[in-house]
Amino acid sequence: MELDDLKPNWENYNTMLDESLILNLNALKERNLNRSKNEMFKPLFHEIANILFISLVLIFVGIYSIKYIDEPQFSIPGFIAVLLGSFNIYMAFIKVFRISRIEYFNSSIIELQKKVSRLTLLILKFRKFEIAMFPFAIIFILPITFKVIQNRNVYDDLGFFVFEIIFIIGLSLVGIFWINRNLYDKKIRQVQRFLAEIIKFENQNKSVTNTK
Amino acid sequence: MKHKKFVSIIKKHQNLIYKICNSYCNSQNQKDLEQEIIIQLWNSFDKYDGRVKISTWIYKIALNTAISYYRKSLVEKKRLSSIDESLFSFSGYDFEMDQNVKLLYQFIEKLNYLDKAIILLYLDNYKYQEISEIIGISKTNVATKINRIKSKLKNQFENVK
């Protein structure tokens, strides 16, 4: 049997659906459509919240690093933390820019799926980088934070400070390894596979066009 | 007002949404996909400018949502749906009664997500040019893909008989 032979069955099926399909209005009401808009912009809100939070921390660390500029043991780690944080904000801005530029409603299916997959890959790779940077940012923030909040010099007890550093880095490395292996690397591979499928679909088409 | 207009458009094109959900999901996930499609349609409702037919616009958004749903299901483990009620119900019609439609759905189920989109549009009498614009490939390529799908289907139906 040919596909075209089945078209009358499909048309008949369409007519039957038109006649017998009932839209459940109560179920539609439960979907709370007005609140759903927020769901759609969740990744954007997440990045904006991220930018605001890191900016506040950076302002705090930056101001006090300038205040203690004569004491480089506090100010230099502070400035390094500001640098790391600024890079984090820069990455968040790139994500916000790319998320907000996706044209969801007028793109073709292939175009949209490719854009979204590439954006997902970028976000996942940035997240991996952010997680790797996090313990270092904490270590660089510690001296100035203890100085400002508790008026404590972390270098007074150098042994304990070194222990803290080793503890933070050690624990973080285990955590980062676990998260990357079980979450991000797996997700990245799957999105890459999906993207490769779409590109293969497109390339098959191109080779057909070129031979015509 | 917007809500009323939206409901009336959904009612008019509900069979289209139903067919996409039926082709892209098993019965367990169908309610989730229905939900996602309705939400995407609602969120983009203001952006519909009338340049294309409303059915084409709904098809494009619904198919994109269904494919995104498939992509997300590769990356994230889907939680069991918390939605109790399906958006659609039937009054006395069971498509499973039509063996050919049932076989056609079984065939569609085996296709990849992009071929599924092409065949649904083809079955609903979309022209090659329209399919090419919705999917994002050339008209010639749409024809090639449809021919490939047709021969796959022919083989499969021969095996069944």
mmCIF file of C-alpha atoms in Angstrom:
data_model
loop_
_atom_site.group_PDB
_atom_site.id
_atom_site.type_symbol
_atom_site.label_atom_id
_atom_site.label_comp_id
_atom_site.label_asym_id
_atom_site.label_seq_id
_atom_site.Cartn_x
_atom_site.Cartn_y
_atom_site.Cartn_z
ATOM 1 C CA MET A 1 0.000 0.000 0.000
ATOM 2 C CA GLU A 2 1.217 3.501 -0.856
ATOM 3 C CA LEU A 3 1.174 6.496 1.449
ATOM 4 C CA ASP A 4 -1.127 8.319 -0.929
ATOM 5 C CA ASP A 5 -3.622 5.436 -0.729
ATOM 6 C CA LEU A 6 -3.854 6.143 2.994
ATOM 7 C CA LYS A 7 -4.588 9.818 2.572
ATOM 8 C CA PRO A 8 -8.382 9.276 2.371
ATOM 9 C CA ASN A 9 -8.171 7.350 5.674
ATOM 10 C CA TRP A 10 -6.252 10.230 7.191
ATOM 11 C CA GLU A 11 -8.782 12.753 5.877
ATOM 12 C CA ASN A 12 -11.595 10.670 7.288
ATOM 13 C CA TYR A 13 -9.704 10.496 10.579
ATOM 14 C CA ASN A 14 -9.392 14.315 10.534
ATOM 15 C CA THR A 15 -13.134 14.674 10.034
ATOM 16 C CA MET A 16 -13.838 12.264 12.882
ATOM 17 C CA LEU A 17 -11.451 14.171 15.126
ATOM 18 C CA ASP A 18 -13.176 17.444 14.260
ATOM 19 C CA GLU A 19 -16.505 15.924 15.193
ATOM 20 C CA SER A 20 -15.562 14.047 18.331
ATOM 21 C CA LEU A 21 -12.537 15.695 19.935
ATOM 22 C CA ILE A 22 -13.519 17.785 22.944
ATOM 23 C CA LEU A 23 -11.267 20.442 24.429
ATOM 24 C CA ASN A 24 -11.376 20.140 28.201
ATOM 25 C CA LEU A 25 -11.798 23.757 29.295
ATOM 26 C CA ASN A 26 -11.311 22.966 32.989
ATOM 27 C CA ALA A 27 -8.003 21.309 32.254
ATOM 28 C CA LEU A 28 -7.022 24.353 30.191
ATOM 29 C CA LYS A 29 -7.902 26.646 33.098
ATOM 30 C CA GLU A 30 -5.721 24.576 35.438
ATOM 31 C CA ARG A 31 -2.725 25.197 33.191
ATOM 32 C CA ASN A 32 -2.735 28.807 34.477
ATOM 33 C CA LEU A 33 -1.563 30.322 31.246
ATOM 34 C CA ASN A 34 -0.706 33.769 32.595
ATOM 35 C CA ARG A 35 1.800 32.400 35.071
ATOM 36 C CA SER A 36 3.379 30.199 32.451
ATOM 37 C CA LYS A 37 5.156 33.156 30.868
ATOM 38 C CA ASN A 38 7.531 33.218 33.833
ATOM 39 C CA GLU A 39 8.436 29.580 33.213
ATOM 40 C CA MET A 40 9.563 30.407 29.713
ATOM 41 C CA PHE A 41 11.940 33.106 30.901
ATOM 42 C CA LYS A 42 13.372 31.080 33.786
ATOM 43 C CA PRO A 43 16.888 30.757 32.280
ATOM 44 C CA LEU A 44 16.935 34.507 31.670
ATOM 45 C CA PHE A 45 15.836 35.280 35.255
ATOM 46 C CA HIS A 46 18.442 32.836 36.533
ATOM 47 C CA GLU A 47 21.232 34.651 34.699
ATOM 48 C CA ILE A 48 19.988 38.108 35.723
ATOM 49 C CA ALA A 49 19.851 37.008 39.384
ATOM 50 C CA ASN A 50 23.354 35.605 38.951
ATOM 51 C CA ILE A 51 24.625 38.939 37.567
ATOM 52 C CA LEU A 52 23.018 40.906 40.425
ATOM 53 C CA PHE A 53 24.368 38.629 43.157
ATOM 54 C CA ILE A 54 27.937 38.530 41.805
ATOM 55 C CA SER A 55 27.890 42.294 41.204
ATOM 56 C CA LEU A 56 27.000 42.915 44.874
ATOM 57 C CA VAL A 57 29.826 40.646 46.035
ATOM 58 C CA LEU A 58 32.237 42.316 43.604
ATOM 59 C CA ILE A 59 31.278 45.806 44.768
ATOM 60 C CA PHE A 60 31.885 44.759 48.372
ATOM 61 C CA VAL A 61 35.228 43.066 47.642
ATOM 62 C CA GLY A 62 36.301 45.808 45.222
ATOM 63 C CA ILE A 63 35.594 48.682 47.620
ATOM 64 C CA TYR A 64 37.417 47.046 50.518
ATOM 65 C CA SER A 65 40.337 45.968 48.308
ATOM 66 C CA ILE A 66 40.782 49.629 47.393
ATOM 67 C CA LYS A 67 40.460 50.600 51.053
ATOM 68 C CA TYR A 68 43.198 48.136 52.015
ATOM 69 C CA ILE A 69 45.370 48.896 49.002
ATOM 70 C CA ASP A 70 48.345 49.553 51.281
ATOM 71 C CA GLU A 71 48.091 45.999 52.580
ATOM 72 C CA PRO A 72 48.676 43.894 49.470
ATOM 73 C CA GLN A 73 48.147 40.591 51.318
ATOM 74 C CA PHE A 74 44.436 41.588 51.467
ATOM 75 C CA SER A 75 43.988 43.777 48.421
ATOM 76 C CA ILE A 76 45.734 41.606 45.784
ATOM 77 C CA PRO A 77 43.613 38.467 46.448
ATOM 78 C CA GLY A 78 40.602 40.812 46.534
ATOM 79 C CA PHE A 79 41.434 42.250 43.101
ATOM 80 C CA ILE A 80 41.995 38.739 41.717
ATOM 81 C CA ALA A 81 38.534 37.760 43.058
ATOM 82 C CA VAL A 82 37.077 40.868 41.369
ATOM 83 C CA LEU A 83 38.738 39.821 38.118
ATOM 84 C CA LEU A 84 37.336 36.284 38.330
ATOM 85 C CA GLY A 85 33.903 37.628 39.250
ATOM 86 C CA SER A 86 33.968 40.128 36.395
ATOM 87 C CA PHE A 87 34.714 37.313 33.979
ATOM 88 C CA ASN A 88 31.771 35.415 35.425
ATOM 89 C CA ILE A 89 29.516 38.446 34.873
ATOM 90 C CA TYR A 90 30.829 38.756 31.322
ATOM 91 C CA MET A 91 29.869 35.120 30.645
ATOM 92 C CA ALA A 92 26.427 35.691 32.200
ATOM 93 C CA PHE A 93 25.919 38.720 29.917
ATOM 94 C CA ILE A 94 26.835 36.629 26.870
ATOM 95 C CA LYS A 95 24.250 34.047 27.958
ATOM 96 C CA VAL A 96 21.550 36.697 28.531
ATOM 97 C CA PHE A 97 22.321 38.253 25.142
ATOM 98 C CA ARG A 98 22.181 34.920 23.325
ATOM 99 C CA ILE A 99 19.022 33.747 25.152
ATOM 100 C CA SER A 100 17.178 36.992 24.444
ATOM 101 C CA ARG A 101 18.162 36.968 20.762
ATOM 102 C CA ILE A 102 16.603 33.606 19.947
ATOM 103 C CA GLU A 103 13.655 34.057 17.640
ATOM 104 C CA TYR A 104 11.289 31.365 18.860
ATOM 105 C CA PHE A 105 8.265 32.132 16.775
ATOM 106 C CA ASN A 106 9.373 32.899 13.255
ATOM 107 C CA SER A 107 12.306 30.544 12.713
ATOM 108 C CA SER A 108 12.083 27.299 10.796
ATOM 109 C CA ILE A 109 12.307 24.098 12.805
ATOM 110 C CA ILE A 110 15.893 23.266 11.802
ATOM 111 C CA GLU A 111 17.120 26.808 12.337
ATOM 112 C CA LEU A 112 15.545 27.074 15.795
ATOM 113 C CA GLN A 113 16.645 23.627 16.965
ATOM 114 C CA LYS A 114 20.225 24.330 15.890
ATOM 115 C CA LYS A 115 20.279 27.698 17.650
ATOM 116 C CA VAL A 116 18.794 26.306 20.858
ATOM 117 C CA SER A 117 21.163 23.317 20.875
ATOM 118 C CA ARG A 118 24.200 25.546 20.342
ATOM 119 C CA LEU A 119 23.026 27.876 23.097
ATOM 120 C CA THR A 120 22.469 24.912 25.439
ATOM 121 C CA LEU A 121 26.006 23.716 24.714
ATOM 122 C CA LEU A 122 27.417 27.183 25.417
ATOM 123 C CA ILE A 123 25.496 27.427 28.710
ATOM 124 C CA LEU A 124 26.620 23.960 29.822
ATOM 125 C CA LYS A 125 30.279 24.684 28.975
ATOM 126 C CA PHE A 126 30.129 28.038 30.776
ATOM 127 C CA ARG A 127 28.573 26.324 33.808
ATOM 128 C CA LYS A 128 31.459 23.846 33.879
ATOM 129 C CA PHE A 129 33.895 26.738 33.827
ATOM 130 C CA GLU A 130 31.978 28.676 36.494
ATOM 131 C CA ILE A 131 31.984 25.676 38.806
ATOM 132 C CA ALA A 132 35.722 25.209 38.295
ATOM 133 C CA MET A 133 36.329 28.890 39.137
ATOM 134 C CA PHE A 134 34.121 28.936 42.208
ATOM 135 C CA PRO A 135 36.585 27.467 44.795
ATOM 136 C CA PHE A 136 39.343 29.818 43.622
ATOM 137 C CA ALA A 137 37.027 32.814 43.920
ATOM 138 C CA ILE A 138 36.167 31.751 47.492
ATOM 139 C CA ILE A 139 39.853 31.410 48.418
ATOM 140 C CA PHE A 140 40.696 34.860 47.030
ATOM 141 C CA ILE A 141 37.726 36.425 48.793
ATOM 142 C CA LEU A 142 38.574 34.938 52.206
ATOM 143 C CA PRO A 143 41.433 37.282 53.348
ATOM 144 C CA ILE A 144 39.574 40.549 52.683
ATOM 145 C CA THR A 145 36.242 39.195 53.965
ATOM 146 C CA PHE A 146 37.699 38.028 57.304
ATOM 147 C CA LYS A 147 39.574 41.300 57.611
ATOM 148 C CA VAL A 148 36.442 43.413 57.060
ATOM 149 C CA ILE A 149 33.864 41.342 58.913
ATOM 150 C CA GLN A 150 35.873 39.921 61.839
ATOM 151 C CA ASN A 151 38.962 42.134 61.699
ATOM 152 C CA ARG A 152 40.896 38.864 61.554
ATOM 153 C CA ASN A 153 44.131 38.371 59.673
ATOM 154 C CA VAL A 154 43.971 34.936 58.082
ATOM 155 C CA TYR A 155 47.767 34.995 57.609
ATOM 156 C CA ASP A 156 48.347 35.096 61.377
ATOM 157 C CA ASP A 157 47.560 31.422 61.539
ATOM 158 C CA LEU A 158 49.139 30.428 58.244
ATOM 159 C CA GLY A 159 48.905 26.699 58.967
ATOM 160 C CA PHE A 160 45.127 26.917 59.411
ATOM 161 C CA PHE A 161 44.750 29.111 56.310
ATOM 162 C CA VAL A 162 46.727 26.630 54.193
ATOM 163 C CA PHE A 163 44.589 23.837 55.646
ATOM 164 C CA GLU A 164 41.441 25.784 54.642
ATOM 165 C CA ILE A 165 42.763 26.239 51.104
ATOM 166 C CA ILE A 166 43.648 22.574 50.744
ATOM 167 C CA PHE A 167 40.276 21.576 52.205
ATOM 168 C CA ILE A 168 38.287 23.869 49.884
ATOM 169 C CA ILE A 169 40.243 22.884 46.783
ATOM 170 C CA GLY A 170 40.245 19.160 47.658
ATOM 171 C CA LEU A 171 36.531 19.037 48.381
ATOM 172 C CA SER A 172 35.765 21.146 45.320
ATOM 173 C CA LEU A 173 37.827 18.953 43.017
ATOM 174 C CA VAL A 174 35.883 15.879 44.154
ATOM 175 C CA GLY A 175 32.595 17.783 43.758
ATOM 176 C CA ILE A 176 33.545 19.207 40.357
ATOM 177 C CA PHE A 177 34.676 15.814 39.095
ATOM 178 C CA TRP A 178 31.412 14.211 40.264
ATOM 179 C CA ILE A 179 29.156 16.963 38.852
ATOM 180 C CA ASN A 180 30.972 17.038 35.511
ATOM 181 C CA ARG A 181 30.954 13.272 35.124
ATOM 182 C CA ASN A 182 27.362 12.699 36.172
ATOM 183 C CA LEU A 183 25.709 15.846 34.936
ATOM 184 C CA TYR A 184 27.388 18.255 32.567
ATOM 185 C CA ASP A 185 29.537 15.907 30.450
ATOM 186 C CA LYS A 186 26.576 13.605 29.937
ATOM 187 C CA LYS A 187 24.268 16.498 28.996
ATOM 188 C CA ILE A 188 26.889 17.982 26.664
ATOM 189 C CA ARG A 189 27.333 14.662 24.851
ATOM 190 C CA GLN A 190 23.583 14.278 24.395
ATOM 191 C CA VAL A 191 23.079 17.795 23.049
ATOM 192 C CA GLN A 192 26.076 17.309 20.712
ATOM 193 C CA ARG A 193 24.512 14.079 19.455
ATOM 194 C CA PHE A 194 21.189 15.845 18.826
ATOM 195 C CA LEU A 195 22.931 18.718 17.029
ATOM 196 C CA ALA A 196 24.928 16.252 14.910
ATOM 197 C CA GLU A 197 21.677 14.552 13.876
ATOM 198 C CA ILE A 198 20.178 17.863 12.751
ATOM 199 C CA ILE A 199 23.328 18.812 10.840
ATOM 200 C CA LYS A 200 23.407 15.364 9.212
ATOM 201 C CA PHE A 201 19.772 15.849 8.158
ATOM 202 C CA GLU A 202 20.696 19.214 6.649
ATOM 203 C CA ASN A 203 23.809 17.920 4.913
ATOM 204 C CA GLN A 204 21.939 14.993 3.388
ATOM 205 C CA ASN A 205 19.664 17.584 1.874
ATOM 206 C CA LYS A 206 22.544 19.676 0.575
ATOM 207 C CA SER A 207 24.134 16.694 -1.140
ATOM 208 C CA VAL A 208 20.799 15.933 -2.786
ATOM 209 C CA THR A 209 20.478 19.541 -3.989
ATOM 210 C CA ASN A 210 24.046 19.615 -5.292
ATOM 211 C CA THR A 211 23.585 16.510 -7.403
ATOM 212 C CA LYS A 212 20.455 17.892 -9.094
ATOM 213 C CA MET B 1 -10.810 38.810 25.538
ATOM 214 C CA LYS B 2 -7.392 37.437 24.573
ATOM 215 C CA HIS B 3 -8.158 34.250 26.491
ATOM 216 C CA LYS B 4 -11.499 33.802 24.721
ATOM 217 C CA LYS B 5 -9.953 34.311 21.308
ATOM 218 C CA PHE B 6 -7.144 31.924 22.164
ATOM 219 C CA VAL B 7 -9.546 29.208 23.340
ATOM 220 C CA SER B 8 -11.623 29.535 20.186
ATOM 221 C CA ILE B 9 -8.494 29.177 17.982
ATOM 222 C CA ILE B 10 -7.291 26.170 19.979
ATOM 223 C CA LYS B 11 -10.741 24.596 19.706
ATOM 224 C CA LYS B 12 -10.695 25.070 15.962
ATOM 225 C CA HIS B 13 -7.238 23.496 15.578
ATOM 226 C CA GLN B 14 -7.294 21.016 18.433
ATOM 227 C CA ASN B 15 -7.036 18.005 16.135
ATOM 228 C CA LEU B 16 -3.692 19.282 14.877
ATOM 229 C CA ILE B 17 -2.283 19.518 18.426
ATOM 230 C CA TYR B 18 -3.736 16.128 19.255
ATOM 231 C CA LYS B 19 -2.105 14.473 16.222
ATOM 232 C CA ILE B 20 1.317 15.958 17.017
ATOM 233 C CA CYS B 21 1.119 14.820 20.651
ATOM 234 C CA ASN B 22 -0.007 11.383 19.527
ATOM 235 C CA SER B 23 2.894 11.107 17.084
ATOM 236 C CA TYR B 24 5.686 12.383 19.329
ATOM 237 C CA CYS B 25 4.778 10.881 22.694
ATOM 238 C CA ASN B 26 3.564 7.766 24.344
ATOM 239 C CA SER B 27 0.357 8.032 26.332
ATOM 240 C CA GLN B 28 2.259 8.668 29.606
ATOM 241 C CA ASN B 29 3.981 11.824 28.376
ATOM 242 C CA GLN B 30 1.204 13.066 26.163
ATOM 243 C CA LYS B 31 -0.350 15.333 28.817
ATOM 244 C CA ASP B 32 3.019 17.013 29.420
ATOM 245 C CA LEU B 33 3.528 17.700 25.737
ATOM 246 C CA GLU B 34 -0.052 19.005 25.377
ATOM 247 C CA GLN B 35 0.728 21.358 28.260
ATOM 248 C CA GLU B 36 3.996 22.584 26.742
ATOM 249 C CA ILE B 37 2.429 23.180 23.343
ATOM 250 C CA ILE B 38 -0.495 25.122 24.819
ATOM 251 C CA ILE B 39 1.893 27.250 26.901
ATOM 252 C CA GLN B 40 4.133 28.014 23.921
ATOM 253 C CA LEU B 41 1.110 28.909 21.804
ATOM 254 C CA TRP B 42 -0.249 31.166 24.532
ATOM 255 C CA ASN B 43 3.097 32.893 25.026
ATOM 256 C CA SER B 44 3.541 33.530 21.335
ATOM 257 C CA PHE B 45 -0.094 34.402 20.675
ATOM 258 C CA ASP B 46 0.582 38.173 20.750
ATOM 259 C CA LYS B 47 3.322 37.759 18.151
ATOM 260 C CA TYR B 48 1.104 36.198 15.508
ATOM 261 C CA ASP B 49 1.014 38.805 12.752
ATOM 262 C CA GLY B 50 -1.160 37.040 10.178
ATOM 263 C CA ARG B 51 1.606 36.673 7.581
ATOM 264 C CA VAL B 52 1.039 32.907 7.502
ATOM 265 C CA LYS B 53 -2.133 30.865 7.963
ATOM 266 C CA ILE B 54 -2.986 30.362 11.637
ATOM 267 C CA SER B 55 -2.841 26.579 11.126
ATOM 268 C CA THR B 56 0.708 26.857 9.699
ATOM 269 C CA TRP B 57 1.735 29.022 12.631
ATOM 270 C CA ILE B 58 0.257 26.536 15.128
ATOM 271 C CA TYR B 59 1.918 23.644 13.291
ATOM 272 C CA LYS B 60 5.313 25.338 13.406
ATOM 273 C CA ILE B 61 5.163 26.137 17.113
ATOM 274 C CA ALA B 62 3.670 22.774 18.059
ATOM 275 C CA LEU B 63 6.249 20.809 16.042
ATOM 276 C CA ASN B 64 9.124 22.878 17.421
ATOM 277 C CA THR B 65 7.822 22.305 20.946
ATOM 278 C CA ALA B 66 7.465 18.563 20.328
ATOM 279 C CA ILE B 67 11.042 18.338 18.991
ATOM 280 C CA SER B 68 12.355 20.450 21.884
ATOM 281 C CA TYR B 69 10.483 18.159 24.244
ATOM 282 C CA TYR B 70 12.267 15.202 22.669
ATOM 283 C CA ARG B 71 15.648 17.014 22.953
ATOM 284 C CA LYS B 72 15.003 17.867 26.605
ATOM 285 C CA SER B 73 14.049 14.275 27.319
ATOM 286 C CA LEU B 74 17.541 13.267 26.095
ATOM 287 C CA VAL B 75 19.198 15.687 28.505
ATOM 288 C CA GLU B 76 16.905 15.696 31.528
ATOM 289 C CA LYS B 77 15.211 12.839 33.239
ATOM 290 C CA LYS B 78 11.512 13.511 32.969
ATOM 291 C CA ARG B 79 9.612 13.483 36.221
ATOM 292 C CA LEU B 80 6.294 11.756 36.310
ATOM 293 C CA SER B 81 3.612 14.122 35.170
ATOM 294 C CA SER B 82 1.696 15.934 37.892
ATOM 295 C CA ILE B 83 -1.075 16.737 35.441
ATOM 296 C CA ASP B 84 -4.192 14.695 36.061
ATOM 297 C CA GLU B 85 -6.420 15.639 33.191
ATOM 298 C CA SER B 86 -5.715 15.502 29.508
ATOM 299 C CA LEU B 87 -6.696 18.544 27.476
ATOM 300 C CA PHE B 88 -8.584 16.358 25.052
ATOM 301 C CA SER B 89 -11.287 13.765 25.300
ATOM 302 C CA PHE B 90 -13.446 11.949 22.776
ATOM 303 C CA SER B 91 -17.130 11.579 22.328
ATOM 304 C CA GLY B 92 -17.585 8.113 20.960
ATOM 305 C CA TYR B 93 -14.811 7.859 18.369
ATOM 306 C CA ASP B 94 -11.909 5.481 18.619
ATOM 307 C CA PHE B 95 -9.348 5.912 15.868
ATOM 308 C CA GLU B 96 -7.966 2.484 16.681
ATOM 309 C CA MET B 97 -11.071 1.188 14.944
ATOM 310 C CA ASP B 98 -9.505 2.281 11.667
ATOM 311 C CA GLN B 99 -6.720 -0.260 11.180
ATOM 312 C CA ASN B 100 -5.000 1.786 8.492
ATOM 313 C CA VAL B 101 -4.783 4.887 10.679
ATOM 314 C CA LYS B 102 -3.521 2.715 13.518
ATOM 315 C CA LEU B 103 -0.825 1.231 11.248
ATOM 316 C CA LEU B 104 0.057 4.679 9.989
ATOM 317 C CA TYR B 105 0.618 5.897 13.562
ATOM 318 C CA GLN B 106 2.782 2.849 14.264
ATOM 319 C CA PHE B 107 4.833 3.726 11.195
ATOM 320 C CA ILE B 108 5.097 7.423 12.172
ATOM 321 C CA GLU B 109 6.233 6.388 15.642
ATOM 322 C CA LYS B 110 9.303 4.698 14.123
ATOM 323 C CA LEU B 111 10.377 7.735 12.099
ATOM 324 C CA ASN B 112 12.904 10.250 13.422
ATOM 325 C CA TYR B 113 11.565 13.528 14.827
ATOM 326 C CA LEU B 114 12.165 15.524 11.628
ATOM 327 C CA ASP B 115 10.659 12.943 9.276
ATOM 328 C CA LYS B 116 7.668 12.788 11.623
ATOM 329 C CA ALA B 117 7.147 16.513 11.135
ATOM 330 C CA ILE B 118 7.410 16.187 7.341
ATOM 331 C CA ILE B 119 4.954 13.315 7.103
ATOM 332 C CA LEU B 120 2.367 14.948 9.376
ATOM 333 C CA LEU B 121 2.430 18.064 7.235
ATOM 334 C CA TYR B 122 2.239 15.989 4.059
ATOM 335 C CA LEU B 123 -0.723 13.981 5.320
ATOM 336 C CA ASP B 124 -2.475 17.241 6.191
ATOM 337 C CA ASN B 125 -2.112 18.354 2.573
ATOM 338 C CA TYR B 126 0.573 20.992 3.026
ATOM 339 C CA LYS B 127 2.320 21.859 -0.239
ATOM 340 C CA TYR B 128 6.036 21.084 -0.641
ATOM 341 C CA GLN B 129 6.827 24.804 -0.562
ATOM 342 C CA GLU B 130 4.976 25.252 2.745
ATOM 343 C CA ILE B 131 6.667 22.192 4.264
ATOM 344 C CA SER B 132 10.059 23.495 3.171
ATOM 345 C CA GLU B 133 9.407 26.832 4.879
ATOM 346 C CA ILE B 134 8.227 25.226 8.123
ATOM 347 C CA ILE B 135 11.058 22.676 8.332
ATOM 348 C CA GLY B 136 13.807 24.887 6.890
ATOM 349 C CA ILE B 137 14.960 22.772 3.928
ATOM 350 C CA SER B 138 14.528 23.255 0.171
ATOM 351 C CA LYS B 139 11.436 22.205 -1.752
ATOM 352 C CA THR B 140 13.451 19.634 -3.751
ATOM 353 C CA ASN B 141 14.707 18.121 -0.547
ATOM 354 C CA VAL B 142 11.217 17.920 0.885
ATOM 355 C CA ALA B 143 10.216 15.922 -2.196
ATOM 356 C CA THR B 144 13.223 13.618 -1.806
ATOM 357 C CA LYS B 145 12.515 13.037 1.870
ATOM 358 C CA ILE B 146 8.832 12.338 1.220
ATOM 359 C CA ASN B 147 9.751 9.809 -1.461
ATOM 360 C CA ARG B 148 12.108 8.060 0.946
ATOM 361 C CA ILE B 149 9.420 7.979 3.624
ATOM 362 C CA LYS B 150 6.909 6.639 1.091
ATOM 363 C CA SER B 151 9.159 3.752 0.088
ATOM 364 C CA LYS B 152 9.879 2.970 3.758
ATOM 365 C CA LEU B 153 6.151 2.871 4.400
ATOM 366 C CA LYS B 154 5.522 0.701 1.370
ATOM 367 C CA ASN B 155 8.081 -1.840 2.577
ATOM 368 C CA GLN B 156 6.647 -1.816 6.041
ATOM 369 C CA PHE B 157 3.085 -2.332 4.853
ATOM 370 C CA GLU B 158 4.221 -5.186 2.622
ATOM 371 C CA ASN B 159 5.837 -6.827 5.627
ATOM 372 C CA VAL B 160 2.639 -6.470 7.654
ATOM 373 C CA LYS B 161 0.437 -8.057 4.973
#
